[in-house]
């Protein structure tokens, strides 16, 4: 198993199962002791804002706020710079612990030694 896991989630409420899978995999990996970096892009960008994850519902899935909380407790959550700009989201708007960074940082993380990258 890779020592690090970088997950990019592009789906939000528009593709709830794919979205939930990304957050679930990230949370399970964190709970398993893996170094996780979760990237919010596209429609998942909205989940960087306080309260937005609570609006997400998917039957038989763990609540998104719980998953985000567990990821933030031991991993990293990053909002894509361009995605944030397109939605007029700034650093003062996001949940505490969420950073905003761009493609250069994503590529750097994804290509690091002992790293597995997944895109949902």
mmCIF file of N, CA and C in Angstrom:
data_model
loop_
_atom_site.group_PDB
_atom_site.id
_atom_site.type_symbol
_atom_site.label_atom_id
_atom_site.label_comp_id
_atom_site.label_asym_id
_atom_site.label_seq_id
_atom_site.Cartn_x
_atom_site.Cartn_y
_atom_site.Cartn_z
ATOM 1 N N UNK A 1 0.847 -1.192 0.000
ATOM 2 C CA UNK A 1 0.000 0.000 0.000
ATOM 3 C C UNK A 1 0.885 1.245 0.000
ATOM 4 N N UNK A 2 0.449 2.249 -0.749
ATOM 5 C CA UNK A 2 1.175 3.515 -0.774
ATOM 6 C C UNK A 2 1.119 4.168 0.601
ATOM 7 N N UNK A 3 2.150 4.898 0.937
ATOM 8 C CA UNK A 3 2.199 5.583 2.223
ATOM 9 C C UNK A 3 1.345 6.839 2.213
ATOM 10 N N UNK A 4 1.112 7.402 1.017
ATOM 11 C CA UNK A 4 0.340 8.634 0.900
ATOM 12 C C UNK A 4 -0.763 8.426 -0.135
ATOM 13 N N UNK A 5 -1.892 9.087 0.099
ATOM 14 C CA UNK A 5 -3.014 9.000 -0.822
ATOM 15 C C UNK A 5 -3.512 10.405 -1.119
ATOM 16 N N UNK A 6 -3.537 10.755 -2.399
ATOM 17 C CA UNK A 6 -4.061 12.037 -2.847
ATOM 18 C C UNK A 6 -5.356 11.735 -3.595
ATOM 19 N N UNK A 7 -6.444 12.339 -3.136
ATOM 20 C CA UNK A 7 -7.749 12.102 -3.754
ATOM 21 C C UNK A 7 -8.300 13.430 -4.248
ATOM 22 N N UNK A 8 -8.662 13.455 -5.531
ATOM 23 C CA UNK A 8 -9.305 14.636 -6.101
ATOM 24 C C UNK A 8 -10.763 14.263 -6.336
ATOM 25 N N UNK A 9 -11.661 15.026 -5.724
ATOM 26 C CA UNK A 9 -13.091 14.798 -5.936
ATOM 27 C C UNK A 9 -13.646 15.951 -6.752
ATOM 28 N N UNK A 10 -14.218 15.610 -7.908
ATOM 29 C CA UNK A 10 -14.776 16.607 -8.813
ATOM 30 C C UNK A 10 -16.290 16.671 -8.706
ATOM 31 N N UNK A 11 -16.879 15.643 -8.111
ATOM 32 C CA UNK A 11 -18.337 15.519 -8.042
ATOM 33 C C UNK A 11 -18.876 16.086 -6.741
ATOM 34 N N UNK A 12 -20.079 16.635 -6.834
ATOM 35 C CA UNK A 12 -20.779 17.130 -5.649
ATOM 36 C C UNK A 12 -22.179 16.550 -5.643
ATOM 37 N N UNK A 13 -23.152 17.370 -5.371
ATOM 38 C CA UNK A 13 -24.541 16.930 -5.365
ATOM 39 C C UNK A 13 -24.990 16.484 -6.755
ATOM 40 N N UNK A 14 -24.258 16.874 -7.784
ATOM 41 C CA UNK A 14 -24.589 16.478 -9.158
ATOM 42 C C UNK A 14 -24.337 14.997 -9.415
ATOM 43 N N UNK A 15 -23.454 14.373 -8.650
ATOM 44 C CA UNK A 15 -23.134 12.945 -8.764
ATOM 45 C C UNK A 15 -22.906 12.418 -7.346
ATOM 46 N N UNK A 16 -23.984 12.276 -6.561
ATOM 47 C CA UNK A 16 -23.848 12.002 -5.131
ATOM 48 C C UNK A 16 -23.106 10.720 -4.776
ATOM 49 N N UNK A 17 -23.292 9.659 -5.538
ATOM 50 C CA UNK A 17 -22.595 8.422 -5.191
ATOM 51 C C UNK A 17 -21.088 8.554 -5.392
ATOM 52 N N UNK A 18 -20.681 9.134 -6.490
ATOM 53 C CA UNK A 18 -19.249 9.332 -6.738
ATOM 54 C C UNK A 18 -18.652 10.261 -5.689
ATOM 55 N N UNK A 19 -19.380 11.294 -5.343
ATOM 56 C CA UNK A 19 -18.934 12.237 -4.325
ATOM 57 C C UNK A 19 -18.745 11.533 -2.982
ATOM 58 N N UNK A 20 -19.757 10.815 -2.569
ATOM 59 C CA UNK A 20 -19.707 10.117 -1.282
ATOM 60 C C UNK A 20 -18.577 9.094 -1.242
ATOM 61 N N UNK A 21 -18.363 8.400 -2.350
ATOM 62 C CA UNK A 21 -17.278 7.416 -2.401
ATOM 63 C C UNK A 21 -15.928 8.065 -2.152
ATOM 64 N N UNK A 22 -15.695 9.219 -2.735
ATOM 65 C CA UNK A 22 -14.411 9.902 -2.560
ATOM 66 C C UNK A 22 -14.174 10.260 -1.094
ATOM 67 N N UNK A 23 -15.177 10.854 -0.458
ATOM 68 C CA UNK A 23 -15.042 11.233 0.947
ATOM 69 C C UNK A 23 -14.925 10.007 1.841
ATOM 70 N N UNK A 24 -15.663 8.946 1.523
ATOM 71 C CA UNK A 24 -15.603 7.721 2.314
ATOM 72 C C UNK A 24 -14.224 7.082 2.221
ATOM 73 N N UNK A 25 -13.688 6.974 1.014
ATOM 74 C CA UNK A 25 -12.356 6.399 0.834
ATOM 75 C C UNK A 25 -11.316 7.235 1.581
ATOM 76 N N UNK A 26 -11.414 8.542 1.485
ATOM 77 C CA UNK A 26 -10.464 9.412 2.195
ATOM 78 C C UNK A 26 -10.554 9.209 3.705
ATOM 79 N N UNK A 27 -11.774 9.149 4.245
ATOM 80 C CA UNK A 27 -11.948 8.987 5.688
ATOM 81 C C UNK A 27 -11.459 7.615 6.163
ATOM 82 N N UNK A 28 -11.731 6.570 5.395
ATOM 83 C CA UNK A 28 -11.261 5.228 5.763
ATOM 84 C C UNK A 28 -9.740 5.173 5.715
ATOM 85 N N UNK A 29 -9.157 5.796 4.716
ATOM 86 C CA UNK A 29 -7.693 5.823 4.622
ATOM 87 C C UNK A 29 -7.078 6.547 5.815
ATOM 88 N N UNK A 30 -7.653 7.688 6.186
ATOM 89 C CA UNK A 30 -7.160 8.429 7.357
ATOM 90 C C UNK A 30 -7.263 7.551 8.601
ATOM 91 N N UNK A 31 -8.400 6.885 8.771
ATOM 92 C CA UNK A 31 -8.598 6.021 9.937
ATOM 93 C C UNK A 31 -7.619 4.844 9.942
ATOM 94 N N UNK A 32 -7.117 4.481 8.761
ATOM 95 C CA UNK A 32 -6.156 3.382 8.637
ATOM 96 C C UNK A 32 -4.712 3.852 8.795
ATOM 97 N N UNK A 33 -4.535 5.131 9.055
ATOM 98 C CA UNK A 33 -3.197 5.658 9.277
ATOM 99 C C UNK A 33 -2.487 6.146 8.033
ATOM 100 N N UNK A 34 -3.200 6.245 6.923
ATOM 101 C CA UNK A 34 -2.597 6.721 5.679
ATOM 102 C C UNK A 34 -2.561 8.250 5.686
ATOM 103 N N UNK A 35 -1.505 8.806 5.136
ATOM 104 C CA UNK A 35 -1.379 10.257 4.971
ATOM 105 C C UNK A 35 -2.262 10.641 3.788
ATOM 106 N N UNK A 36 -3.361 11.354 4.057
ATOM 107 C CA UNK A 36 -4.354 11.662 3.030
ATOM 108 C C UNK A 36 -4.412 13.152 2.741
ATOM 109 N N UNK A 37 -4.478 13.459 1.446
ATOM 110 C CA UNK A 37 -4.711 14.813 0.972
ATOM 111 C C UNK A 37 -5.921 14.762 0.054
ATOM 112 N N UNK A 38 -7.023 15.379 0.479
ATOM 113 C CA UNK A 38 -8.257 15.400 -0.301
ATOM 114 C C UNK A 38 -8.395 16.757 -0.974
ATOM 115 N N UNK A 39 -8.583 16.745 -2.296
ATOM 116 C CA UNK A 39 -8.729 17.969 -3.081
ATOM 117 C C UNK A 39 -10.166 18.141 -3.514
ATOM 118 N N UNK A 40 -10.734 19.303 -3.231
ATOM 119 C CA UNK A 40 -12.088 19.644 -3.630
ATOM 120 C C UNK A 40 -12.019 20.474 -4.899
ATOM 121 N N UNK A 41 -12.619 19.956 -5.976
ATOM 122 C CA UNK A 41 -12.624 20.650 -7.254
ATOM 123 C C UNK A 41 -14.026 20.568 -7.847
ATOM 124 N N UNK A 42 -14.275 21.360 -8.856
ATOM 125 C CA UNK A 42 -15.587 21.324 -9.490
ATOM 126 C C UNK A 42 -16.705 21.521 -8.482
ATOM 127 N N UNK A 43 -17.757 20.738 -8.609
ATOM 128 C CA UNK A 43 -18.933 20.890 -7.749
ATOM 129 C C UNK A 43 -18.668 20.552 -6.281
ATOM 130 N N UNK A 44 -17.637 19.765 -5.998
ATOM 131 C CA UNK A 44 -17.328 19.467 -4.594
ATOM 132 C C UNK A 44 -16.738 20.677 -3.878
ATOM 133 N N UNK A 45 -16.361 21.705 -4.629
ATOM 134 C CA UNK A 45 -15.797 22.920 -4.030
ATOM 135 C C UNK A 45 -16.723 23.524 -2.985
ATOM 136 N N UNK A 46 -18.013 23.396 -3.204
ATOM 137 C CA UNK A 46 -18.991 23.978 -2.271
ATOM 138 C C UNK A 46 -18.880 23.397 -0.868
ATOM 139 N N UNK A 47 -18.346 22.182 -0.745
ATOM 140 C CA UNK A 47 -18.247 21.552 0.567
ATOM 141 C C UNK A 47 -17.132 22.144 1.428
ATOM 142 N N UNK A 48 -16.366 23.066 0.877
ATOM 143 C CA UNK A 48 -15.370 23.785 1.668
ATOM 144 C C UNK A 48 -16.022 24.866 2.528
ATOM 145 N N UNK A 49 -17.275 25.178 2.234
ATOM 146 C CA UNK A 49 -17.990 26.221 2.975
ATOM 147 C C UNK A 49 -18.722 25.645 4.180
ATOM 148 N N UNK A 50 -18.735 26.360 5.295
ATOM 149 C CA UNK A 50 -19.454 25.883 6.488
ATOM 150 C C UNK A 50 -20.929 25.614 6.177
ATOM 151 N N UNK A 51 -21.409 24.464 6.635
ATOM 152 C CA UNK A 51 -22.813 24.119 6.504
ATOM 153 C C UNK A 51 -23.210 23.456 5.203
ATOM 154 N N UNK A 52 -22.385 23.574 4.174
ATOM 155 C CA UNK A 52 -22.785 23.023 2.869
ATOM 156 C C UNK A 52 -22.810 21.498 2.861
ATOM 157 N N UNK A 53 -21.895 20.870 3.580
ATOM 158 C CA UNK A 53 -21.875 19.402 3.622
ATOM 159 C C UNK A 53 -23.130 18.848 4.297
ATOM 160 N N UNK A 54 -23.683 19.599 5.237
ATOM 161 C CA UNK A 54 -24.888 19.149 5.945
ATOM 162 C C UNK A 54 -26.092 19.088 5.011
ATOM 163 N N UNK A 55 -26.046 19.793 3.905
ATOM 164 C CA UNK A 55 -27.134 19.790 2.928
ATOM 165 C C UNK A 55 -27.085 18.560 2.018
ATOM 166 N N UNK A 56 -25.965 17.865 2.017
ATOM 167 C CA UNK A 56 -25.773 16.701 1.148
ATOM 168 C C UNK A 56 -26.410 15.476 1.781
ATOM 169 N N UNK A 57 -27.230 14.779 1.011
ATOM 170 C CA UNK A 57 -27.875 13.563 1.512
ATOM 171 C C UNK A 57 -27.736 12.448 0.494
ATOM 172 N N UNK A 58 -27.395 11.262 0.990
ATOM 173 C CA UNK A 58 -27.344 10.070 0.165
ATOM 174 C C UNK A 58 -27.710 8.893 1.063
ATOM 175 N N UNK A 59 -28.802 8.187 0.746
ATOM 176 C CA UNK A 59 -29.212 7.057 1.574
ATOM 177 C C UNK A 59 -28.090 6.028 1.748
ATOM 178 N N UNK A 60 -27.980 5.516 2.944
ATOM 179 C CA UNK A 60 -27.021 4.456 3.298
ATOM 180 C C UNK A 60 -25.568 4.920 3.225
ATOM 181 N N UNK A 61 -25.341 6.207 3.269
ATOM 182 C CA UNK A 61 -23.985 6.754 3.241
ATOM 183 C C UNK A 61 -23.726 7.500 4.545
ATOM 184 N N UNK A 62 -22.470 7.510 4.955
ATOM 185 C CA UNK A 62 -22.093 8.268 6.147
ATOM 186 C C UNK A 62 -22.341 9.751 5.888
ATOM 187 N N UNK A 63 -22.741 10.491 6.921
ATOM 188 C CA UNK A 63 -22.968 11.936 6.748
ATOM 189 C C UNK A 63 -21.671 12.641 6.323
ATOM 190 N N UNK A 64 -21.784 13.458 5.314
ATOM 191 C CA UNK A 64 -20.620 14.164 4.776
ATOM 192 C C UNK A 64 -19.907 15.034 5.825
ATOM 193 N N UNK A 65 -20.631 15.732 6.707
ATOM 194 C CA UNK A 65 -19.908 16.516 7.718
ATOM 195 C C UNK A 65 -19.021 15.644 8.613
ATOM 196 N N UNK A 66 -19.472 14.432 8.930
ATOM 197 C CA UNK A 66 -18.665 13.520 9.754
ATOM 198 C C UNK A 66 -17.409 13.090 9.005
ATOM 199 N N UNK A 67 -17.570 12.785 7.714
ATOM 200 C CA UNK A 67 -16.418 12.365 6.912
ATOM 201 C C UNK A 67 -15.405 13.494 6.788
ATOM 202 N N UNK A 68 -15.875 14.688 6.515
ATOM 203 C CA UNK A 68 -14.968 15.836 6.397
ATOM 204 C C UNK A 68 -14.253 16.079 7.721
ATOM 205 N N UNK A 69 -14.979 15.987 8.805
ATOM 206 C CA UNK A 69 -14.365 16.177 10.124
ATOM 207 C C UNK A 69 -13.256 15.180 10.395
ATOM 208 N N UNK A 70 -13.487 13.920 10.046
ATOM 209 C CA UNK A 70 -12.452 12.910 10.300
ATOM 210 C C UNK A 70 -11.252 13.105 9.381
ATOM 211 N N UNK A 71 -11.495 13.562 8.163
ATOM 212 C CA UNK A 71 -10.375 13.822 7.248
ATOM 213 C C UNK A 71 -9.550 15.004 7.751
ATOM 214 N N UNK A 72 -10.226 16.060 8.164
ATOM 215 C CA UNK A 72 -9.509 17.237 8.672
ATOM 216 C C UNK A 72 -8.750 16.951 9.968
ATOM 217 N N UNK A 73 -9.232 16.000 10.746
ATOM 218 C CA UNK A 73 -8.592 15.686 12.031
ATOM 219 C C UNK A 73 -7.194 15.116 11.849
ATOM 220 N N UNK A 74 -6.966 14.373 10.757
ATOM 221 C CA UNK A 74 -5.661 13.732 10.597
ATOM 222 C C UNK A 74 -5.103 13.828 9.175
ATOM 223 N N UNK A 75 -5.822 14.477 8.289
ATOM 224 C CA UNK A 75 -5.364 14.627 6.907
ATOM 225 C C UNK A 75 -5.449 16.074 6.475
ATOM 226 N N UNK A 76 -5.406 16.295 5.167
ATOM 227 C CA UNK A 76 -5.482 17.643 4.617
ATOM 228 C C UNK A 76 -6.640 17.732 3.635
ATOM 229 N N UNK A 77 -7.295 18.877 3.637
ATOM 230 C CA UNK A 77 -8.340 19.161 2.657
ATOM 231 C C UNK A 77 -7.958 20.463 1.965
ATOM 232 N N UNK A 78 -7.946 20.412 0.635
ATOM 233 C CA UNK A 78 -7.538 21.560 -0.165
ATOM 234 C C UNK A 78 -8.623 21.892 -1.174
ATOM 235 N N UNK A 79 -8.933 23.155 -1.290
ATOM 236 C CA UNK A 79 -9.848 23.659 -2.300
ATOM 237 C C UNK A 79 -9.024 24.207 -3.450
ATOM 238 N N UNK A 80 -9.351 23.794 -4.659
ATOM 239 C CA UNK A 80 -8.663 24.245 -5.870
ATOM 240 C C UNK A 80 -8.783 25.766 -6.023
ATOM 241 N N UNK A 81 -7.672 26.412 -6.300
ATOM 242 C CA UNK A 81 -7.631 27.868 -6.451
ATOM 243 C C UNK A 81 -8.601 28.370 -7.518
ATOM 244 N N UNK A 82 -8.545 27.793 -8.708
ATOM 245 C CA UNK A 82 -9.417 28.247 -9.793
ATOM 246 C C UNK A 82 -10.882 27.970 -9.488
ATOM 247 N N UNK A 83 -11.151 26.799 -8.896
ATOM 248 C CA UNK A 83 -12.534 26.445 -8.547
ATOM 249 C C UNK A 83 -13.088 27.428 -7.520
ATOM 250 N N UNK A 84 -12.257 27.796 -6.555
ATOM 251 C CA UNK A 84 -12.664 28.769 -5.538
ATOM 252 C C UNK A 84 -12.945 30.120 -6.192
ATOM 253 N N UNK A 85 -12.051 30.554 -7.063
ATOM 254 C CA UNK A 85 -12.217 31.854 -7.727
ATOM 255 C C UNK A 85 -13.492 31.896 -8.559
ATOM 256 N N UNK A 86 -13.783 30.814 -9.278
ATOM 257 C CA UNK A 86 -14.994 30.778 -10.103
ATOM 258 C C UNK A 86 -16.262 30.874 -9.266
ATOM 259 N N UNK A 87 -16.179 30.437 -8.014
ATOM 260 C CA UNK A 87 -17.329 30.465 -7.104
ATOM 261 C C UNK A 87 -17.254 31.623 -6.110
ATOM 262 N N UNK A 88 -16.252 32.482 -6.305
ATOM 263 C CA UNK A 88 -16.026 33.634 -5.432
ATOM 264 C C UNK A 88 -15.877 33.223 -3.964
ATOM 265 N N UNK A 89 -15.177 32.107 -3.750
ATOM 266 C CA UNK A 89 -14.874 31.611 -2.406
ATOM 267 C C UNK A 89 -13.462 32.060 -2.060
ATOM 268 N N UNK A 90 -13.300 32.640 -0.882
ATOM 269 C CA UNK A 90 -11.976 33.078 -0.430
ATOM 270 C C UNK A 90 -11.578 32.295 0.813
ATOM 271 N N UNK A 91 -10.343 32.487 1.233
ATOM 272 C CA UNK A 91 -9.848 31.773 2.418
ATOM 273 C C UNK A 91 -10.648 32.114 3.670
ATOM 274 N N UNK A 92 -11.206 33.317 3.736
ATOM 275 C CA UNK A 92 -11.990 33.683 4.917
ATOM 276 C C UNK A 92 -13.358 32.999 4.945
ATOM 277 N N UNK A 93 -13.757 32.423 3.806
ATOM 278 C CA UNK A 93 -15.067 31.778 3.696
ATOM 279 C C UNK A 93 -15.068 30.307 4.092
ATOM 280 N N UNK A 94 -13.941 29.640 4.004
ATOM 281 C CA UNK A 94 -13.905 28.180 4.113
ATOM 282 C C UNK A 94 -13.875 27.685 5.565
ATOM 283 N N UNK A 95 -14.201 26.413 5.710
ATOM 284 C CA UNK A 95 -14.140 25.726 7.004
ATOM 285 C C UNK A 95 -12.708 25.827 7.526
ATOM 286 N N UNK A 96 -12.582 25.976 8.823
ATOM 287 C CA UNK A 96 -11.254 26.023 9.429
ATOM 288 C C UNK A 96 -10.489 24.746 9.098
ATOM 289 N N UNK A 97 -9.264 24.914 8.646
ATOM 290 C CA UNK A 97 -8.421 23.777 8.300
ATOM 291 C C UNK A 97 -8.348 23.504 6.809
ATOM 292 N N UNK A 98 -9.274 24.055 6.036
ATOM 293 C CA UNK A 98 -9.246 23.890 4.579
ATOM 294 C C UNK A 98 -8.325 24.958 3.993
ATOM 295 N N UNK A 99 -7.421 24.534 3.148
ATOM 296 C CA UNK A 99 -6.532 25.488 2.477
ATOM 297 C C UNK A 99 -6.961 25.632 1.024
ATOM 298 N N UNK A 100 -6.509 26.687 0.396
ATOM 299 C CA UNK A 100 -6.736 26.899 -1.029
ATOM 300 C C UNK A 100 -5.379 26.849 -1.704
ATOM 301 N N UNK A 101 -5.266 25.991 -2.729
ATOM 302 C CA UNK A 101 -4.004 25.845 -3.454
ATOM 303 C C UNK A 101 -4.304 25.436 -4.890
ATOM 304 N N UNK A 102 -3.285 25.586 -5.739
ATOM 305 C CA UNK A 102 -3.479 25.358 -7.160
ATOM 306 C C UNK A 102 -2.888 24.075 -7.699
ATOM 307 N N UNK A 103 -2.952 23.965 -9.015
ATOM 308 C CA UNK A 103 -2.546 22.755 -9.727
ATOM 309 C C UNK A 103 -1.092 22.374 -9.465
ATOM 310 N N UNK A 104 -0.234 23.359 -9.302
ATOM 311 C CA UNK A 104 1.177 23.049 -9.051
ATOM 312 C C UNK A 104 1.329 22.230 -7.765
ATOM 313 N N UNK A 105 0.596 22.594 -6.726
ATOM 314 C CA UNK A 105 0.669 21.864 -5.455
ATOM 315 C C UNK A 105 0.068 20.474 -5.622
ATOM 316 N N UNK A 106 -1.049 20.375 -6.362
ATOM 317 C CA UNK A 106 -1.657 19.064 -6.598
ATOM 318 C C UNK A 106 -0.681 18.139 -7.315
ATOM 319 N N UNK A 107 -0.066 18.630 -8.379
ATOM 320 C CA UNK A 107 0.877 17.812 -9.138
ATOM 321 C C UNK A 107 2.048 17.402 -8.255
ATOM 322 N N UNK A 108 2.551 18.313 -7.475
ATOM 323 C CA UNK A 108 3.666 18.024 -6.567
ATOM 324 C C UNK A 108 3.288 16.912 -5.589
ATOM 325 N N UNK A 109 2.093 17.000 -5.000
ATOM 326 C CA UNK A 109 1.639 15.966 -4.070
ATOM 327 C C UNK A 109 1.418 14.629 -4.775
ATOM 328 N N UNK A 110 0.767 14.671 -5.930
ATOM 329 C CA UNK A 110 0.416 13.440 -6.636
ATOM 330 C C UNK A 110 1.637 12.683 -7.152
ATOM 331 N N UNK A 111 2.708 13.400 -7.461
ATOM 332 C CA UNK A 111 3.899 12.761 -8.012
ATOM 333 C C UNK A 111 4.967 12.454 -6.968
ATOM 334 N N UNK A 112 4.682 12.710 -5.717
ATOM 335 C CA UNK A 112 5.652 12.420 -4.653
ATOM 336 C C UNK A 112 5.877 10.913 -4.537
ATOM 337 N N UNK A 113 7.031 10.541 -4.041
ATOM 338 C CA UNK A 113 7.349 9.127 -3.832
ATOM 339 C C UNK A 113 6.322 8.472 -2.912
ATOM 340 N N UNK A 114 6.056 7.196 -3.158
ATOM 341 C CA UNK A 114 5.150 6.392 -2.331
ATOM 342 C C UNK A 114 3.757 7.000 -2.232
ATOM 343 N N UNK A 115 3.279 7.581 -3.332
ATOM 344 C CA UNK A 115 1.968 8.231 -3.342
ATOM 345 C C UNK A 115 1.080 7.593 -4.404
ATOM 346 N N UNK A 116 -0.178 7.370 -4.026
ATOM 347 C CA UNK A 116 -1.208 6.907 -4.950
ATOM 348 C C UNK A 116 -2.201 8.034 -5.128
ATOM 349 N N UNK A 117 -2.546 8.358 -6.351
ATOM 350 C CA UNK A 117 -3.521 9.405 -6.622
ATOM 351 C C UNK A 117 -4.793 8.784 -7.206
ATOM 352 N N UNK A 118 -5.941 9.248 -6.725
ATOM 353 C CA UNK A 118 -7.247 8.806 -7.214
ATOM 354 C C UNK A 118 -8.070 10.025 -7.585
ATOM 355 N N UNK A 119 -8.889 9.906 -8.605
ATOM 356 C CA UNK A 119 -9.768 10.991 -9.005
ATOM 357 C C UNK A 119 -11.186 10.445 -9.079
ATOM 358 N N UNK A 120 -12.096 11.137 -8.405
ATOM 359 C CA UNK A 120 -13.520 10.762 -8.426
ATOM 360 C C UNK A 120 -14.301 11.861 -9.100
#
